[in-house]
Coordinates of C-alpha atoms in Angstrom, one line a residue:
X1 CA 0.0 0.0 0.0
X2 CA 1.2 3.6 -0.8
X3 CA 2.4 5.5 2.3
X4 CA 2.7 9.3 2.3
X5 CA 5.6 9.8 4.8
X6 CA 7.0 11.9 2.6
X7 CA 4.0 14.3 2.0
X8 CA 4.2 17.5 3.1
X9 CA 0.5 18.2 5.1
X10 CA 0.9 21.8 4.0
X11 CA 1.4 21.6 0.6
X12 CA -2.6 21.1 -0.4
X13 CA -5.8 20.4 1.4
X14 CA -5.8 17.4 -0.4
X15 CA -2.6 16.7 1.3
X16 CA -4.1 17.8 4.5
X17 CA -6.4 15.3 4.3
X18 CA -4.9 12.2 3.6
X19 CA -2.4 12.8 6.1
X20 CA -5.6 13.4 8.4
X21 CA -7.3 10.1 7.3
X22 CA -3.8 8.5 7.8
X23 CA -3.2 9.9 11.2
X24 CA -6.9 8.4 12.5
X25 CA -6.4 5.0 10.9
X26 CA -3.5 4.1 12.4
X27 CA -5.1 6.1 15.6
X28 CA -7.0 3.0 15.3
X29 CA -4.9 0.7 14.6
X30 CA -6.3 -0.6 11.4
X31 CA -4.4 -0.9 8.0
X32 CA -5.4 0.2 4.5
X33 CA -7.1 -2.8 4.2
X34 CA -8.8 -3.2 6.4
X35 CA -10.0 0.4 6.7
X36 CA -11.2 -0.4 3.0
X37 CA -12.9 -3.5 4.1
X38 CA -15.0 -1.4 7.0
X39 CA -16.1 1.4 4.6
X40 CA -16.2 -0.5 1.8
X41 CA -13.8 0.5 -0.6
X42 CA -10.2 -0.8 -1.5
X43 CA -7.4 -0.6 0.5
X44 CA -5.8 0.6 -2.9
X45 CA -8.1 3.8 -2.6
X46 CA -7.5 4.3 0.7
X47 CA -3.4 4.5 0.1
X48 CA -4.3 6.6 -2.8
X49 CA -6.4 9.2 -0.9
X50 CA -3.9 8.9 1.9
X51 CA -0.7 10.2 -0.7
X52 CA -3.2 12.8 -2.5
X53 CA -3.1 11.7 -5.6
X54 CA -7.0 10.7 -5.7
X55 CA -10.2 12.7 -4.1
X56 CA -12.5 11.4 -2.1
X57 CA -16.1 11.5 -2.4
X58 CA -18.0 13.2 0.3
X59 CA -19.5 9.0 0.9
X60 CA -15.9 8.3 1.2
X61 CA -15.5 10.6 3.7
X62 CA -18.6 10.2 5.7
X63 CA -17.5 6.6 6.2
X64 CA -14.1 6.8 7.0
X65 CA -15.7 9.4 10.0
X66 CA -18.2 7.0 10.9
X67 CA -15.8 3.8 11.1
X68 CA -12.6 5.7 12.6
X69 CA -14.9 7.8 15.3
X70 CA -13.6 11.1 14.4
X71 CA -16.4 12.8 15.3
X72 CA -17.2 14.5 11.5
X73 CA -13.3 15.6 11.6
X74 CA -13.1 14.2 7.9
X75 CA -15.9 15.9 6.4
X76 CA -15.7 18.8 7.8
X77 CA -12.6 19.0 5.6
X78 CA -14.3 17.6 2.4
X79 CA -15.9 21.0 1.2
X80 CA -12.3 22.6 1.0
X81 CA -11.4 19.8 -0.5
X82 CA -13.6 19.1 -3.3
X83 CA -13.5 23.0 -4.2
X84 CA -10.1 22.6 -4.8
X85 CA -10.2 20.2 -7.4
X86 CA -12.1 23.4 -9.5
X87 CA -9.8 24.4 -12.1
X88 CA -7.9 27.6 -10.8
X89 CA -10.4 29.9 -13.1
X90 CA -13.9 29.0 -11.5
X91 CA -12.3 28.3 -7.7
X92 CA -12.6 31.4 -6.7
X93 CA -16.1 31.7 -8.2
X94 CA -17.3 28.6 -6.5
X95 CA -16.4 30.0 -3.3
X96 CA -18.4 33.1 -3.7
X97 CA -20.9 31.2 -4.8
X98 CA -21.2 28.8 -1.4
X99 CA -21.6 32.6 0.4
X100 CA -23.9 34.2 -1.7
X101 CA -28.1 35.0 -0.7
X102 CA -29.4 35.0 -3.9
X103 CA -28.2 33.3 -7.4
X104 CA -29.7 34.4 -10.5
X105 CA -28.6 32.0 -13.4
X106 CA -29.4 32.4 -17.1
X107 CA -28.3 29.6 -19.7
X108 CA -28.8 29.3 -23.0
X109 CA -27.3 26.1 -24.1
X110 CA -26.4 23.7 -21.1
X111 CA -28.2 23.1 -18.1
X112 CA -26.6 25.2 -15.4
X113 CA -24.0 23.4 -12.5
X114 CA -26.1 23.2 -10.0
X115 CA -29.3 21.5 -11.7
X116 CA -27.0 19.2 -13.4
X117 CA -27.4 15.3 -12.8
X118 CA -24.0 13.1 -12.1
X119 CA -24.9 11.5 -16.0
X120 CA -25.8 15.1 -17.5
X121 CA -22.3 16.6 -16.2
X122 CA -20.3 13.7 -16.9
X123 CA -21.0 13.8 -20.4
X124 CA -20.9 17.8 -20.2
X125 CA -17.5 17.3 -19.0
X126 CA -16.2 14.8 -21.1
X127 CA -16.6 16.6 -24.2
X128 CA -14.8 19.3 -22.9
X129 CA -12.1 17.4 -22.1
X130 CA -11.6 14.6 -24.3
X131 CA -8.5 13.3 -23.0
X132 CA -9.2 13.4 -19.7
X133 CA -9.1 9.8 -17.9
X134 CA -11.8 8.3 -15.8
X135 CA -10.8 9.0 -12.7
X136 CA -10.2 12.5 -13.4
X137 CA -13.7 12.9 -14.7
X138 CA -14.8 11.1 -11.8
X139 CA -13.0 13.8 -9.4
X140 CA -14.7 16.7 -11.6
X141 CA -18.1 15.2 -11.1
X142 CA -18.2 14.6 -7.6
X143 CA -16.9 18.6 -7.4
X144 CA -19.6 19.5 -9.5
X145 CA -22.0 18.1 -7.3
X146 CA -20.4 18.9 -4.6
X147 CA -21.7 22.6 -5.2
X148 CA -25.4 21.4 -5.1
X149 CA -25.4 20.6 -1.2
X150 CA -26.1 24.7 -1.2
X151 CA -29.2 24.7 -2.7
X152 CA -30.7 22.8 0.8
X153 CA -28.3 24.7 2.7
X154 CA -29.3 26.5 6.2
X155 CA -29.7 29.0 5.2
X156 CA -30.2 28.3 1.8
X157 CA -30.1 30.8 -0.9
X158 CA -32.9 32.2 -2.8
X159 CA -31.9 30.4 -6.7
X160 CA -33.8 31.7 -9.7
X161 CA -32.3 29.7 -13.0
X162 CA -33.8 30.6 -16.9
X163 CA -32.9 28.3 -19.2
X164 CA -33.6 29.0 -23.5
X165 CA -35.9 25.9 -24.7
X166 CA -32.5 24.7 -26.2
X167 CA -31.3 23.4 -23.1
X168 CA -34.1 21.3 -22.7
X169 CA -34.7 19.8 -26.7
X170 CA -30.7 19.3 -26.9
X171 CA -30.0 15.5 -26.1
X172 CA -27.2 15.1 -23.9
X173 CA -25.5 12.0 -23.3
X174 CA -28.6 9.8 -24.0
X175 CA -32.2 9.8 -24.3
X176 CA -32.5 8.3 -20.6
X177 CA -30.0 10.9 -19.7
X178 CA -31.8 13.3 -20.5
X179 CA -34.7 12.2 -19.7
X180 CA -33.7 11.9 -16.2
X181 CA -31.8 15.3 -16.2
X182 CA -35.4 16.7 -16.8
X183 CA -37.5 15.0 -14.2
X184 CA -34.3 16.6 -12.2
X185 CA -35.7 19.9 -13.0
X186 CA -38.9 19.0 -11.8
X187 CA -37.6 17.5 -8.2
X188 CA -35.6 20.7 -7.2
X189 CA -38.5 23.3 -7.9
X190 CA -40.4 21.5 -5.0
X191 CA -37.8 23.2 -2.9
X192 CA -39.1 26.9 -1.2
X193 CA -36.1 28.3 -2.5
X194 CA -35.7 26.8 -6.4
X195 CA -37.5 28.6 -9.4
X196 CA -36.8 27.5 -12.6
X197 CA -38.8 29.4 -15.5
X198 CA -37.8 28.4 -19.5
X199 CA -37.9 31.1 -22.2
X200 CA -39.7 29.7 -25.3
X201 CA -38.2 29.4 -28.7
X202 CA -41.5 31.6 -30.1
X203 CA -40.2 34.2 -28.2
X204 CA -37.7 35.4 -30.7
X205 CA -34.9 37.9 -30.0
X206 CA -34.1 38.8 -26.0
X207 CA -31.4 40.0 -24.1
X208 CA -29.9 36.3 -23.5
X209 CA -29.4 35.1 -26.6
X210 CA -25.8 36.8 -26.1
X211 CA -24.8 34.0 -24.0
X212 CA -24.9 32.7 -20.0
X213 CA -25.0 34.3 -17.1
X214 CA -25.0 34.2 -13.1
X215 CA -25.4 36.9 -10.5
X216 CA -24.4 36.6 -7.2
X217 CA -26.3 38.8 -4.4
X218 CA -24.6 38.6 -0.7
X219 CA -25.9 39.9 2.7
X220 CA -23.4 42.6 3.1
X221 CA -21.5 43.1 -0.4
X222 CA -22.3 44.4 -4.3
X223 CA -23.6 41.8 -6.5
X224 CA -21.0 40.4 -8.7
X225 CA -21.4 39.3 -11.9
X226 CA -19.8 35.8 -13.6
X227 CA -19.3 34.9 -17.2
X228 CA -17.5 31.6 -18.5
X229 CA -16.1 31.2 -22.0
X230 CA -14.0 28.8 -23.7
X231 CA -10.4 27.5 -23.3
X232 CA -10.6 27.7 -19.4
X233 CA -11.6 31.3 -18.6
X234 CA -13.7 33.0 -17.0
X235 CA -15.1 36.9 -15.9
X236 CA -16.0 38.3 -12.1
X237 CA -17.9 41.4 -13.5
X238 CA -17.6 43.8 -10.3
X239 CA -18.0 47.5 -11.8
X240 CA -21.4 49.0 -10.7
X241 CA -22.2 50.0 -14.0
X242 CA -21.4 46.5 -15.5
X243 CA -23.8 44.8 -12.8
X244 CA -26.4 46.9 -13.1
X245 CA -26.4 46.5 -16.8
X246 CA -25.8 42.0 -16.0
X247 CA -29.4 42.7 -14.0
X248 CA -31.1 44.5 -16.4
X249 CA -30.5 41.6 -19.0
X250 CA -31.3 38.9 -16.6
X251 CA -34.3 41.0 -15.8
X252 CA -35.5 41.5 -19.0
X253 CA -34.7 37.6 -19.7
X254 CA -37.0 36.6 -16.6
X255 CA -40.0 38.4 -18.0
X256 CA -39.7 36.9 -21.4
X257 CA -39.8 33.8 -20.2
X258 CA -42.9 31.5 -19.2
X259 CA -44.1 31.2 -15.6
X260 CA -42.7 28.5 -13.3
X261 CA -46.2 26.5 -13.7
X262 CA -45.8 27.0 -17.8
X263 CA -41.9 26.2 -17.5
X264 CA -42.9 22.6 -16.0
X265 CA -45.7 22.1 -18.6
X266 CA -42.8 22.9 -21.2
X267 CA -40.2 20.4 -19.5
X268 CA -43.3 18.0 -19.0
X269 CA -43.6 18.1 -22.7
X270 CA -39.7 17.7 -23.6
X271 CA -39.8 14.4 -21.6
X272 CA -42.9 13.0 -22.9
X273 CA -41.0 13.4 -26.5
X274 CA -37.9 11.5 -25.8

């Protein structure tokens, strides 16, 4: 089994914590092993979190708490963690993000992050990377997902997503993919918080056909605005006058869009045709 006595616990959080997860397993006296056997996983995986070179799921971590008695130690560490396997351009977004009141999200193409399903992104992901290896997609998914435990949070923040009719006619991955991505859409508005509202393709030219967008409202700071674009970059729009004009459009977007109750006739309708 891999040991990490030569990682430094400083030089990551992922470093942090295997060296954590090492220092209660042998706290308990067990080996890789049989730590894998308990919490069923391999030992292998275990030595491989241990020397940071894979990341843990947050199930990983709530067993290893629950079968070394640490008390939540482990996954109290697992949010740092699985934001810093974002690549270096959206980190700092995602972390704004997880502090934010309200979220305003507008997409036009792709179902937005935090409405995606673990098939939906995975085949998001892989075709923007398409030499990236399985495990590596693995590690992005579980970070993408990672970001949804906010939408139940406490306190949770008040999310209003607008999605172009593309997003919901454009197959993505497969038919059952999809199909399931879509009743997804259906679960989360039963939250208090969740709106989702779906601007018809009859509705001709609006404001968000010039491409995605998500605002950020906090309790005690400006909005900010975010834009992402291709080859692994991104835009915090901070100026007032840029915000204010990033609200206007979202605004505008909003009311050219159908009602929630329409939206989940629309979405109803986009399942029943797959």
């Amino acid at each position: 089994m891999a040991q990490p006595l030569d990682l430094d616990p400083s030089s990551s959080v992922a470093a942090y914590f295997g060296a954590e997860l090492r220092r209660f397993r042998l706290a308990a006296s067990l080996t890789q092993e049989r730590l894998g056997d308990v919490i069923n996983y391999t030992g292998a995986l275990v030595g491989l979190v241990e020397t940071a070179k894979r990341t843990p799921t947050r199930e990983f971590a709530e067993r290893c708490d629950v079968a070394l008695d640490t008390d939540g130690a482990l996954i109290r560490l697992w949010p740092l963690l699985s934001r810093a396997t974002f690549p270096a351009f959206v980190r700092h977004f995602v972390e704004l993000e997880a502090t934010a009141t309200q979220i305003r999200s507008f997409e036009c193409q792709l179902v937005p992050g935090l409405l995606q399903t673990p098939d939906y992104a995975r085949a998001v992901l892989a075709a923007r990377a398409v030499h990236s290896t399985p495990d590596v997609l693995d590690e992005a998914v579980s970070a993408r997902m990672s970001r949804q435990a906010i939408l139940k949070g406490s306190p949770a923040p008040l999310c209003w997503f607008v999605l172009d009719e593309a997003v919901l006619r454009r197959r993505i991955g497969s038919s059952a993919v999809m199909r399931a991505q879509l009743a997804q859409f259906l679960e989360v508005t039963r939250l208090p918080n969740v709106f989702v509202q779906v601007v018809p393709f009859d509705a001709g030219e609006y404001p968000g056909l010039d491409g995605g967008l998500t605002l950020l409202s906090f309790a005690d700071a400006p909005d900010i605005g975010y834009i992402e674009s291709h080859g692994g970059s991104s835009v915090l729009i901070e100026s007032p006058g840029p915000v204010a004009e990033c609200n206007l459009a979202f605004d505008l977007t909003r009311a050219t869009a159908l009602s929630p109750r329409l939206s989940a006739d629309m979405i109803k309708a986009a399942m029943e045709d797959l």
